[in-house]
Amino acid sequence: MTQLAKKSKGTPVVEAVTSADKTFITLRTDIVEGRILAGAKLSEAELSTKYGVSRAVIREAISRLMACHLVERKANVGARVVTLSPEGLIELYQVRESLEGMAARLAAQNMTSEQITDLQSLLDVHAQGVKDSQSYYQEAGDVDFHYRIIIGSHNSQLITLLTEGIYHLVRMYRVQLGMAGPRVTTAFAEHQHIAQAIANRDAELAEILMRRHITYSRQNIEHKLKP
Amino acid sequence: MTQLAKKSKGTPVVEAVTSADKTFITLRTDIVEGRILAGAKLSEAELSTKYGVSRAVIREAISRLMACHLVERKANVGARVVTLSPEGLIELYQVRESLEGMAARLAAQNMTSEQITDLQSLLDVHAQGVKDSQSYYQEAGDVDFHYRIIIGSHNSQLITLLTEGIYHLVRMYRVQLGMAGPRVTTAFAEHQHIAQAIANRDAELAEILMRRHITYSRQNIEHKLKP
DNA sequence: AACCTAAGAATTGTCGACAACTTATGACTT
DNA sequence: AAGTCATAAGTTGTCGACAATTCTTAGGTT
């Protein structure tokens, strides 16, 4: 009886979690946070003994990592963590600029007023963090801000694309290439302007500001990479 | 010896093809072209006997279909072809508008002059097809036009996202929702303008025209869906 | 020494069987 | 009759073994 959490009769409280799920999550965080390096080989036998599960489970987990574009696999050769190039990170930011720009536009149109007030109160909390310069929480806060706008777009295709795919990739690139978190202080002001545009339901402006915000981040990265 | 095609010594001419590869491709075309209907269950045992392979192969193929967002799977329940809603198709077109708009902009900057002349000669061929109104080839031609611009963006993240993911989804939605191919005659003129902007290396205009082009397609679909 | 060849080792792909879970069936209670 | 519960049947998840392929290494040839 591994499935404990059920309502008395009807639907389960949480989705069923297989050991492949857990292995996938574990591997994903290990890759994203750099404990498994870029280009590293994912040996099925090795991982199998390490996590105490069969190779089938490992293969399942690797399949999902491939779906996230975090690893690549060649037939009869094996799976490797994707190798990172500075150009690849730039390309990713171009995609982000486009998609998150649209997310901001749709968010201005589709966010509920409750979601908007939540977004603004989130920024109030961040304002305090900026003063105290708690860089760790600012990294998480940045993710959180963008995440809420993505969700606020109410476009499920877009949400899936960004939250299940691109975001993990961006985080991995940042860690692997030794980038610190986002530009803290300046970025915060940009966040405020974006939130204001959304609150005003100004879709065009929200898109422009978000694109510019991400463009700045990209340029910031380009500058660090090619001094 | 299933791997025939090798050079005398070095790298194989074609990538190795596993039976999971073939099963995946077969299932994908069956789904995209509507031979397996939306919402249909993909029973592992059934497919296993149908294609004469083990369940492991079927599971591998289904994993890749999930990566394309063509099927969804719940743990201990099974995989189903994604169910289609008109809203979902609209959402997809919003994503396309954003991504292909960027593709056009990048193509104007990055396409080689050879790629550009190829693109223009493709349109010359299409011009003939429009006269003869060969609707089948125009469907393929539309795909081909967009495909070349995507490739011309030279952004590998974007290329993967569109060609391995979104395009198959769009085709499936179109078939399932009984949409005919794209708006033939008017769309052709739009293609010509986009190609011209790219040839002129006018990135901004190329993006605007492409976004407008896809917006028109979306509105065309919205009109057909809600009369 | 460099290069090709062939056997051996190691890894991935595929298979069939069993375990765990979900759904369907039917008896039992109120 | 409706609902609950237990059992049965069917499906998916996991496992270990074998087959097919790739990589390694030792040997021989020029």
Short mmCIF file of C-alpha atoms (C1' of nucleotides) in Angstrom, two decimals:
data_model
loop_
_atom_site.label_atom_id
_atom_site.label_comp_id
_atom_site.label_asym_id
_atom_site.label_seq_id
_atom_site.Cartn_x
_atom_site.Cartn_y
_atom_site.Cartn_z
CA MET A 1 0.00 0.00 0.00
CA THR A 2 2.19 2.80 -1.22
CA GLN A 3 -0.76 4.99 -2.10
CA LEU A 4 -1.82 6.35 1.25
CA ALA A 5 -3.43 9.67 0.48
CA LYS A 6 -6.97 9.09 -0.70
CA LYS A 7 -10.24 10.69 0.02
CA SER A 8 -12.72 8.35 1.63
CA LYS A 9 -14.05 7.33 -1.74
CA GLY A 10 -13.39 9.46 -4.74
CA THR A 11 -10.34 10.89 -6.43
CA PRO A 12 -6.89 10.56 -4.87
CA VAL A 13 -5.63 13.68 -3.13
CA VAL A 14 -2.27 13.57 -4.89
CA GLU A 15 -1.39 12.01 -8.20
CA ALA A 16 0.19 8.61 -8.00
CA VAL A 17 3.98 8.83 -7.83
CA THR A 18 6.02 6.08 -9.37
CA SER A 19 9.66 5.45 -8.61
CA ALA A 20 10.39 6.65 -12.13
CA ASP A 21 8.84 9.98 -11.14
CA LYS A 22 11.07 10.29 -8.12
CA THR A 23 14.17 9.26 -10.02
CA PHE A 24 13.35 11.78 -12.73
CA ILE A 25 12.94 14.61 -10.25
CA THR A 26 16.13 13.68 -8.43
CA LEU A 27 18.16 13.51 -11.62
CA ARG A 28 16.66 16.73 -12.91
CA THR A 29 17.60 18.73 -9.82
CA ASP A 30 21.05 17.14 -9.77
CA ILE A 31 21.55 18.24 -13.37
CA VAL A 32 20.00 21.68 -13.04
CA GLU A 33 21.96 22.47 -9.89
CA GLY A 34 25.20 21.22 -11.36
CA ARG A 35 25.85 18.12 -9.27
CA ILE A 36 25.87 16.22 -12.54
CA LEU A 37 28.03 18.20 -14.93
CA ALA A 38 27.32 19.21 -18.47
CA GLY A 39 28.39 16.58 -20.96
CA ALA A 40 28.47 13.89 -18.29
CA LYS A 41 27.42 10.43 -19.31
CA LEU A 42 24.35 8.93 -17.68
CA SER A 43 25.24 5.26 -17.40
CA GLU A 44 22.12 3.20 -16.94
CA ALA A 45 23.85 0.47 -14.95
CA GLU A 46 25.58 2.95 -12.70
CA LEU A 47 22.47 4.97 -11.93
CA SER A 48 20.54 1.76 -11.48
CA THR A 49 22.78 0.58 -8.64
CA LYS A 50 23.12 4.09 -7.22
CA TYR A 51 19.38 4.58 -6.78
CA GLY A 52 18.55 0.93 -6.18
CA VAL A 53 16.05 0.63 -9.01
CA SER A 54 15.96 -1.33 -12.21
CA ARG A 55 17.31 -0.09 -15.51
CA ALA A 56 13.76 0.27 -16.81
CA VAL A 57 13.12 2.97 -14.23
CA ILE A 58 16.33 4.75 -15.16
CA ARG A 59 15.45 4.60 -18.83
CA GLU A 60 12.04 6.04 -18.11
CA ALA A 61 13.60 8.89 -16.15
CA ILE A 62 16.11 9.57 -18.91
CA SER A 63 13.30 9.67 -21.45
CA ARG A 64 11.66 12.45 -19.52
CA LEU A 65 14.93 14.31 -19.19
CA MET A 66 15.18 14.13 -22.95
CA ALA A 67 11.68 15.58 -23.19
CA CYS A 68 12.95 18.57 -21.18
CA HIS A 69 15.96 18.84 -23.50
CA LEU A 70 18.24 18.41 -20.52
CA VAL A 71 19.91 15.29 -21.89
CA GLU A 72 20.49 13.85 -25.34
CA ARG A 73 20.71 10.22 -26.29
CA LYS A 74 22.21 8.41 -29.25
CA ALA A 75 21.01 4.93 -30.05
CA ASN A 76 23.31 2.20 -28.75
CA VAL A 77 25.65 4.78 -27.32
CA GLY A 78 23.91 6.34 -24.37
CA ALA A 79 22.62 9.51 -22.78
CA ARG A 80 24.66 12.58 -21.92
CA VAL A 81 23.77 15.82 -20.21
CA VAL A 82 23.50 18.46 -22.92
CA THR A 83 26.70 20.34 -23.49
CA LEU A 84 26.43 24.02 -22.95
CA SER A 85 27.69 26.74 -25.20
CA PRO A 86 27.41 30.45 -24.52
CA GLU A 87 25.68 30.73 -27.90
CA GLY A 88 23.07 28.21 -26.74
CA LEU A 89 22.30 30.36 -23.72
CA ILE A 90 21.89 33.41 -25.94
CA GLU A 91 19.54 31.41 -28.16
CA LEU A 92 17.52 30.40 -25.14
CA TYR A 93 17.17 33.99 -24.05
CA GLN A 94 15.94 34.92 -27.50
CA VAL A 95 13.23 32.30 -27.16
CA ARG A 96 12.44 33.51 -23.67
CA GLU A 97 12.15 37.07 -24.87
CA SER A 98 9.60 36.05 -27.42
CA LEU A 99 7.56 33.71 -25.26
CA GLU A 100 7.58 35.70 -22.04
CA GLY A 101 6.81 38.85 -23.96
CA MET A 102 3.68 37.15 -25.14
CA ALA A 103 3.02 35.85 -21.64
CA ALA A 104 3.09 39.39 -20.30
CA ARG A 105 0.73 40.57 -23.02
CA LEU A 106 -1.72 37.75 -22.33
CA ALA A 107 -1.35 38.23 -18.60
CA ALA A 108 -2.41 41.86 -18.94
CA GLN A 109 -5.51 40.63 -20.72
CA ASN A 110 -6.32 37.49 -18.77
CA MET A 111 -5.01 37.69 -15.21
CA THR A 112 -7.70 37.82 -12.55
CA SER A 113 -7.66 40.87 -10.35
CA GLU A 114 -6.82 38.58 -7.45
CA GLN A 115 -3.77 37.31 -9.31
CA ILE A 116 -2.72 40.88 -9.97
CA THR A 117 -2.92 41.93 -6.33
CA ASP A 118 -0.96 38.81 -5.40
CA LEU A 119 1.69 39.80 -7.91
CA GLN A 120 1.95 43.26 -6.45
CA SER A 121 2.20 42.03 -2.87
CA LEU A 122 4.94 39.67 -4.03
CA LEU A 123 6.87 42.71 -5.24
CA ASP A 124 6.37 44.38 -1.86
CA VAL A 125 8.08 41.43 -0.23
CA HIS A 126 10.87 41.64 -2.77
CA ALA A 127 11.35 45.33 -2.06
CA GLN A 128 12.35 44.36 1.45
CA GLY A 129 14.68 41.66 0.10
CA VAL A 130 16.41 44.16 -2.16
CA LYS A 131 17.23 46.35 0.82
CA ASP A 132 18.63 43.45 2.80
CA SER A 133 20.27 42.11 -0.36
CA GLN A 134 19.41 38.48 0.28
CA SER A 135 20.70 37.27 -3.03
CA TYR A 136 19.46 33.72 -2.66
CA TYR A 137 15.88 34.73 -2.13
CA GLN A 138 16.13 37.18 -4.96
CA GLU A 139 17.02 34.39 -7.34
CA ALA A 140 13.96 32.49 -6.20
CA GLY A 141 11.93 35.68 -6.22
CA ASP A 142 12.85 36.41 -9.81
CA VAL A 143 11.75 32.94 -10.81
CA ASP A 144 8.57 33.43 -8.84
CA PHE A 145 7.73 36.74 -10.50
CA HIS A 146 8.17 35.39 -14.00
CA TYR A 147 6.36 32.22 -13.07
CA ARG A 148 3.25 34.07 -11.94
CA ILE A 149 3.07 36.05 -15.13
CA ILE A 150 3.42 32.90 -17.18
CA ILE A 151 0.61 31.28 -15.24
CA GLY A 152 -1.37 34.50 -15.55
CA SER A 153 -1.28 34.20 -19.33
CA HIS A 154 -3.88 31.46 -19.01
CA ASN A 155 -2.43 29.86 -22.14
CA SER A 156 -1.78 26.24 -21.27
CA GLN A 157 0.48 25.58 -24.26
CA LEU A 158 2.68 28.46 -23.24
CA ILE A 159 2.65 27.48 -19.58
CA THR A 160 3.76 23.94 -20.33
CA LEU A 161 6.46 25.07 -22.72
CA LEU A 162 8.01 27.49 -20.27
CA THR A 163 7.60 25.82 -16.89
CA GLU A 164 8.35 22.25 -17.94
CA GLY A 165 10.97 22.99 -20.53
CA ILE A 166 12.73 26.26 -20.89
CA TYR A 167 12.96 27.29 -17.27
CA HIS A 168 14.94 24.26 -16.14
CA LEU A 169 17.25 24.73 -19.09
CA VAL A 170 17.88 28.36 -18.26
CA ARG A 171 18.65 27.53 -14.66
CA MET A 172 21.06 24.80 -15.73
CA TYR A 173 22.88 27.08 -18.14
CA ARG A 174 23.19 29.77 -15.52
CA VAL A 175 24.69 27.39 -12.98
CA GLN A 176 26.99 25.66 -15.45
CA LEU A 177 28.31 28.83 -17.00
CA GLY A 178 28.87 30.30 -13.56
CA MET A 179 26.40 33.11 -13.96
CA ALA A 180 25.17 34.56 -10.74
CA GLY A 181 21.49 35.13 -10.22
CA PRO A 182 19.72 37.83 -12.20
CA ARG A 183 20.78 41.47 -12.00
CA VAL A 184 19.23 42.22 -8.69
CA THR A 185 18.60 45.85 -8.10
CA THR A 186 17.93 47.12 -11.59
CA ALA A 187 15.80 44.10 -12.45
CA PHE A 188 13.54 44.84 -9.52
CA ALA A 189 12.53 48.23 -10.88
CA GLU A 190 11.78 46.61 -14.22
CA HIS A 191 9.57 44.07 -12.48
CA GLN A 192 7.62 46.88 -10.90
CA HIS A 193 7.01 48.57 -14.22
CA ILE A 194 5.85 45.33 -15.80
CA ALA A 195 3.47 44.66 -12.92
CA GLN A 196 2.12 48.19 -13.23
CA ALA A 197 1.44 47.73 -16.94
CA ILE A 198 -0.38 44.49 -16.22
CA ALA A 199 -2.40 46.15 -13.47
CA ASN A 200 -3.37 48.84 -15.97
CA ARG A 201 -4.37 46.10 -18.41
CA ASP A 202 -1.98 47.66 -20.91
CA ALA A 203 -1.12 44.54 -22.91
CA GLU A 204 1.12 46.21 -25.47
CA LEU A 205 3.23 47.96 -22.88
CA ALA A 206 3.49 44.86 -20.74
CA GLU A 207 4.87 42.93 -23.70
CA ILE A 208 7.35 45.63 -24.63
CA LEU A 209 8.61 45.99 -21.07
CA MET A 210 8.97 42.26 -20.58
CA ARG A 211 10.87 41.86 -23.83
CA ARG A 212 13.15 44.69 -22.91
CA HIS A 213 13.63 43.24 -19.43
CA ILE A 214 14.77 39.92 -20.84
CA THR A 215 16.86 41.60 -23.52
CA TYR A 216 18.73 43.43 -20.77
CA SER A 217 19.35 40.16 -19.00
CA ARG A 218 20.65 38.66 -22.21
CA GLN A 219 22.96 41.57 -22.84
CA ASN A 220 24.14 41.34 -19.27
CA ILE A 221 25.06 37.72 -19.90
CA GLU A 222 26.69 38.46 -23.22
CA HIS A 223 28.80 41.05 -21.52
CA LYS A 224 29.93 38.63 -18.84
CA LEU A 225 30.72 35.94 -21.36
CA LYS A 226 32.73 38.05 -23.79
CA PRO A 227 34.64 40.68 -21.84
CA MET B 1 23.52 -7.29 -38.97
CA THR B 2 20.77 -4.76 -39.05
CA GLN B 3 23.16 -1.86 -39.40
CA LEU B 4 24.11 -2.02 -43.05
CA ALA B 5 24.98 1.51 -43.95
CA LYS B 6 28.48 2.27 -42.83
CA LYS B 7 31.42 3.94 -44.37
CA SER B 8 34.42 1.67 -44.78
CA LYS B 9 35.73 2.65 -41.40
CA GLY B 10 34.48 5.76 -39.74
CA THR B 11 31.14 7.21 -38.82
CA PRO B 12 27.91 5.50 -39.90
CA VAL B 13 26.16 7.09 -42.85
CA VAL B 14 22.79 7.13 -41.10
CA GLU B 15 22.05 7.19 -37.42
CA ALA B 16 21.20 3.84 -35.93
CA VAL B 17 17.46 3.17 -36.02
CA THR B 18 15.93 1.14 -33.25
CA SER B 19 12.54 -0.51 -33.43
CA ALA B 20 11.39 2.03 -30.86
CA ASP B 21 12.28 4.74 -33.38
CA LYS B 22 10.17 3.12 -36.08
CA THR B 23 7.26 2.51 -33.76
CA PHE B 24 7.40 6.11 -32.59
CA ILE B 25 7.35 7.46 -36.14
CA THR B 26 4.51 5.14 -37.13
CA LEU B 27 2.41 6.09 -34.14
CA ARG B 28 3.12 9.77 -34.59
CA THR B 29 1.97 9.85 -38.19
CA ASP B 30 -1.07 7.76 -37.30
CA ILE B 31 -1.98 10.27 -34.64
CA VAL B 32 -1.16 13.40 -36.60
CA GLU B 33 -3.06 12.20 -39.64
CA GLY B 34 -6.06 11.14 -37.61
CA ARG B 35 -5.93 7.37 -37.96
CA ILE B 36 -5.75 7.27 -34.19
CA LEU B 37 -8.37 9.64 -32.90
CA ALA B 38 -8.09 12.33 -30.28
CA GLY B 39 -8.71 11.00 -26.81
CA ALA B 40 -8.09 7.43 -27.90
CA LYS B 41 -6.41 5.15 -25.42
CA LEU B 42 -3.01 3.73 -26.31
CA SER B 43 -3.10 0.28 -24.78
CA GLU B 44 0.40 -1.06 -24.39
CA ALA B 45 -0.62 -4.70 -24.76
CA GLU B 46 -2.72 -3.99 -27.82
CA LEU B 47 -0.05 -1.99 -29.62
CA SER B 48 2.53 -4.56 -28.59
CA THR B 49 0.73 -7.36 -30.41
CA LYS B 50 -0.26 -5.09 -33.29
CA TYR B 51 3.32 -4.12 -34.12
CA GLY B 52 4.92 -7.35 -32.98
CA VAL B 53 7.27 -5.77 -30.47
CA SER B 54 7.60 -5.93 -26.73
CA ARG B 55 5.85 -3.59 -24.37
CA ALA B 56 9.17 -1.94 -23.56
CA VAL B 57 9.38 -0.70 -27.14
CA ILE B 58 5.83 0.60 -27.00
CA ARG B 59 6.52 2.39 -23.74
CA GLU B 60 9.60 3.98 -25.24
CA ALA B 61 7.59 5.18 -28.22
CA ILE B 62 4.84 6.55 -25.97
CA SER B 63 7.44 8.41 -23.93
CA ARG B 64 8.56 10.22 -27.04
CA LEU B 65 5.00 10.99 -28.01
CA MET B 66 4.59 12.57 -24.61
CA ALA B 67 7.69 14.63 -25.25
CA CYS B 68 5.93 15.99 -28.37
CA HIS B 69 2.83 16.70 -26.27
CA LEU B 70 0.84 14.46 -28.58
CA VAL B 71 -0.22 12.08 -25.82
CA GLU B 72 -0.67 12.35 -22.07
CA ARG B 73 -0.18 9.64 -19.52
CA LYS B 74 -1.41 9.17 -15.99
CA ALA B 75 0.46 6.81 -13.72
CA ASN B 76 -1.15 3.38 -13.45
CA VAL B 77 -3.91 4.43 -15.80
CA GLY B 78 -2.41 4.76 -19.23
CA ALA B 79 -1.72 6.99 -22.18
CA ARG B 80 -4.31 8.80 -24.28
CA VAL B 81 -4.01 10.96 -27.34
CA VAL B 82 -4.43 14.55 -26.23
CA THR B 83 -7.99 15.77 -26.44
CA LEU B 84 -8.47 18.73 -28.65
CA SER B 85 -10.37 21.87 -27.87
CA PRO B 86 -10.84 24.81 -30.18
CA GLU B 87 -9.36 26.97 -27.43
CA GLY B 88 -6.26 24.80 -27.43
CA LEU B 89 -5.78 25.41 -31.12
CA ILE B 90 -6.12 29.14 -30.59
CA GLU B 91 -3.53 28.95 -27.83
CA LEU B 92 -1.20 27.09 -30.13
CA TYR B 93 -1.54 29.75 -32.76
CA GLN B 94 -0.71 32.41 -30.22
CA VAL B 95 2.51 30.55 -29.43
CA ARG B 96 3.22 30.13 -33.12
CA GLU B 97 2.68 33.82 -33.71
CA SER B 98 5.26 34.66 -31.11
CA LEU B 99 7.86 32.05 -32.07
CA GLU B 100 7.58 32.26 -35.82
CA GLY B 101 7.57 36.03 -35.63
CA MET B 102 10.95 35.76 -33.96
CA ALA B 103 12.03 33.14 -36.48
CA ALA B 104 11.30 35.56 -39.30
CA ARG B 105 13.22 38.31 -37.58
CA LEU B 106 16.22 36.08 -37.00
CA ALA B 107 15.96 34.67 -40.51
CA ALA B 108 16.22 38.17 -41.95
CA GLN B 109 19.42 38.58 -39.97
CA ASN B 110 20.96 35.13 -40.29
CA MET B 111 19.81 33.37 -43.45
CA THR B 112 22.54 32.81 -45.99
CA SER B 113 21.99 34.41 -49.36
CA GLU B 114 21.78 30.91 -50.81
CA GLN B 115 18.95 30.05 -48.42
CA ILE B 116 17.18 33.23 -49.44
CA THR B 117 17.34 32.47 -53.16
CA ASP B 118 16.11 28.96 -52.42
CA LEU B 119 13.20 30.43 -50.52
CA GLN B 120 12.29 32.67 -53.40
CA SER B 121 12.49 29.89 -55.98
CA LEU B 122 10.23 27.85 -53.73
CA LEU B 123 7.66 30.62 -53.95
CA ASP B 124 7.98 30.60 -57.76
CA VAL B 125 7.00 26.95 -57.73
CA HIS B 126 4.09 27.75 -55.44
CA ALA B 127 2.91 30.50 -57.76
CA GLN B 128 2.31 27.83 -60.37
CA GLY B 129 0.51 25.66 -57.82
CA VAL B 130 -1.81 28.51 -56.87
CA LYS B 131 -2.90 28.86 -60.48
CA ASP B 132 -3.59 25.15 -60.82
CA SER B 133 -5.06 25.15 -57.29
CA GLN B 134 -3.47 21.91 -56.24
CA SER B 135 -4.62 22.15 -52.68
CA TYR B 136 -2.68 19.16 -51.41
CA TYR B 137 0.65 20.45 -52.55
CA GLN B 138 -0.21 23.86 -51.20
CA GLU B 139 -0.66 22.39 -47.74
CA ALA B 140 2.79 20.84 -48.03
CA GLY B 141 4.13 24.01 -49.58
CA ASP B 142 2.88 26.11 -46.70
CA VAL B 143 4.63 23.82 -44.27
CA ASP B 144 7.75 23.98 -46.41
CA PHE B 145 7.78 27.77 -46.51
CA HIS B 146 7.46 28.13 -42.76
CA TYR B 147 9.94 25.33 -42.20
CA ARG B 148 12.64 27.06 -44.23
CA ILE B 149 12.26 30.29 -42.33
CA ILE B 150 12.46 28.44 -39.04
CA ILE B 151 15.64 26.72 -40.15
CA GLY B 152 16.88 30.04 -41.47
CA SER B 153 16.67 31.54 -37.99
CA HIS B 154 19.81 29.54 -37.12
CA ASN B 155 18.56 29.33 -33.55
CA SER B 156 18.71 25.68 -32.61
CA GLN B 157 16.50 26.03 -29.54
CA LEU B 158 13.81 27.58 -31.65
CA ILE B 159 14.22 25.04 -34.44
CA THR B 160 13.83 22.12 -32.07
CA LEU B 161 10.84 23.65 -30.34
CA LEU B 162 8.94 24.28 -33.55
CA THR B 163 9.86 21.35 -35.78
CA GLU B 164 9.82 18.60 -33.17
CA GLY B 165 6.98 19.90 -31.10
CA ILE B 166 4.55 22.52 -32.21
CA TYR B 167 4.30 21.67 -35.87
CA HIS B 168 3.07 18.13 -35.37
CA LEU B 169 0.57 19.44 -32.85
CA VAL B 170 -0.78 22.04 -35.24
CA ARG B 171 -1.15 19.49 -38.00
CA MET B 172 -3.00 17.14 -35.68
CA TYR B 173 -5.38 19.84 -34.51
CA ARG B 174 -6.10 20.87 -38.06
CA VAL B 175 -6.93 17.33 -39.11
CA GLN B 176 -8.95 16.54 -36.01
CA LEU B 177 -10.97 19.72 -36.04
CA GLY B 178 -11.66 19.29 -39.75
CA MET B 179 -9.83 22.41 -40.78
CA ALA B 180 -8.81 22.42 -44.40
CA GLY B 181 -5.30 23.45 -45.31
CA PRO B 182 -4.27 27.06 -44.89
CA ARG B 183 -6.01 29.89 -46.70
CA VAL B 184 -4.50 29.30 -50.06
CA THR B 185 -4.59 32.32 -52.29
CA THR B 186 -4.37 35.16 -49.82
CA ALA B 187 -1.72 33.38 -47.78
CA PHE B 188 0.49 33.10 -50.82
CA ALA B 189 0.71 36.87 -51.25
CA GLU B 190 1.62 37.17 -47.57
CA HIS B 191 4.38 34.63 -48.05
CA GLN B 192 5.80 36.71 -50.86
CA HIS B 193 5.87 39.84 -48.73
CA ILE B 194 7.60 38.01 -45.91
CA ALA B 195 10.20 36.59 -48.26
CA GLN B 196 10.79 40.04 -49.69
CA ALA B 197 11.35 41.51 -46.25
CA ILE B 198 13.84 38.77 -45.47
CA ALA B 199 15.61 39.32 -48.77
CA ASN B 200 15.87 42.99 -47.87
CA ARG B 201 17.31 42.00 -44.49
CA ASP B 202 14.51 44.00 -42.89
CA ALA B 203 14.21 42.09 -39.63
CA GLU B 204 11.57 44.25 -38.02
CA LEU B 205 9.27 44.12 -41.00
CA ALA B 206 9.74 40.38 -41.44
CA GLU B 207 8.65 39.83 -37.87
CA ILE B 208 5.64 42.08 -38.16
CA LEU B 209 4.50 40.47 -41.40
CA MET B 210 4.94 36.96 -40.09
CA ARG B 211 3.01 37.74 -36.92
CA ARG B 212 0.25 39.28 -38.93
CA HIS B 213 0.25 36.30 -41.29
CA ILE B 214 -0.26 33.86 -38.46
CA THR B 215 -2.77 36.13 -36.77
CA TYR B 216 -4.85 36.06 -39.95
CA SER B 217 -4.69 32.27 -39.96
CA ARG B 218 -5.81 32.22 -36.36
CA GLN B 219 -8.70 34.55 -37.02
CA ASN B 220 -9.63 32.45 -40.02
CA ILE B 221 -9.81 29.43 -37.74
CA GLU B 222 -11.72 31.29 -35.04
CA HIS B 223 -14.24 32.32 -37.66
CA LYS B 224 -14.72 28.75 -38.86
CA LEU B 225 -15.06 27.44 -35.32
CA LYS B 226 -17.57 29.98 -34.02
CA PRO B 227 -19.89 30.97 -36.85
"C1'" DA C 1 55.72 3.62 -35.02
"C1'" DA C 2 51.36 3.77 -37.34
"C1'" DC C 3 47.59 1.25 -38.96
"C1'" DC C 4 44.30 -2.22 -39.63
"C1'" DT C 5 42.02 -6.58 -37.59
"C1'" DA C 6 39.79 -9.43 -34.40
"C1'" DA C 7 38.56 -11.11 -30.14
"C1'" DG C 8 36.88 -9.50 -25.54
"C1'" DA C 9 34.52 -6.38 -22.41
"C1'" DA C 10 31.07 -3.14 -21.53
"C1'" DT C 11 26.84 -0.76 -22.69
"C1'" DT C 12 22.39 -0.27 -24.66
"C1'" DG C 13 18.05 -2.37 -26.83
"C1'" DT C 14 14.55 -5.79 -26.35
"C1'" DC C 15 12.04 -9.33 -24.18
"C1'" DG C 16 8.89 -12.03 -21.05
"C1'" DA C 17 7.43 -12.50 -16.23
"C1'" DC C 18 5.89 -10.78 -11.95
"C1'" DA C 19 4.23 -7.05 -8.77
"C1'" DA C 20 1.30 -3.03 -7.90
"C1'" DC C 21 -2.40 -0.52 -9.07
"C1'" DT C 22 -6.95 0.55 -11.23
"C1'" DT C 23 -11.29 -0.72 -12.93
"C1'" DA C 24 -15.14 -3.93 -13.44
"C1'" DT C 25 -18.12 -7.36 -11.34
"C1'" DG C 26 -21.11 -9.09 -8.05
"C1'" DA C 27 -22.57 -10.26 -3.41
"C1'" DC C 28 -24.13 -8.14 0.79
"C1'" DT C 29 -26.19 -4.50 3.92
"C1'" DT C 30 -29.42 -0.86 4.94
"C1'" DA D 1 -33.17 0.19 -5.10
"C1'" DA D 2 -29.09 2.45 -3.78
"C1'" DG D 3 -24.87 2.12 -1.74
"C1'" DT D 4 -20.83 -0.24 0.19
"C1'" DC D 5 -17.46 -3.59 0.23
"C1'" DA D 6 -14.75 -7.50 -1.36
"C1'" DT D 7 -13.19 -10.14 -5.06
"C1'" DA D 8 -11.70 -10.76 -9.81
"C1'" DA D 9 -9.95 -9.27 -14.09
"C1'" DG D 10 -7.23 -6.24 -16.70
"C1'" DT D 11 -3.65 -2.66 -17.16
"C1'" DT D 12 0.49 -0.43 -15.97
"C1'" DG D 13 5.04 -0.34 -13.31
"C1'" DT D 14 9.18 -2.77 -12.28
"C1'" DC D 15 12.43 -6.35 -12.61
"C1'" DG D 16 16.23 -9.49 -14.25
"C1'" DA D 17 18.00 -11.89 -18.31
"C1'" DC D 18 19.37 -12.13 -22.99
"C1'" DA D 19 20.43 -10.10 -27.67
"C1'" DA D 20 22.55 -6.55 -30.42
"C1'" DT D 21 25.65 -2.89 -30.78
"C1'" DT D 22 29.59 -0.13 -29.52
"C1'" DC D 23 33.96 0.54 -27.29
"C1'" DT D 24 38.44 -1.42 -25.78
"C1'" DT D 25 42.50 -3.80 -26.28
"C1'" DA D 26 45.78 -6.98 -27.85
"C1'" DG D 27 47.95 -8.79 -31.75
"C1'" DG D 28 49.76 -8.75 -36.24
"C1'" DT D 29 51.21 -6.34 -40.72
"C1'" DT D 30 53.56 -2.87 -43.50
#
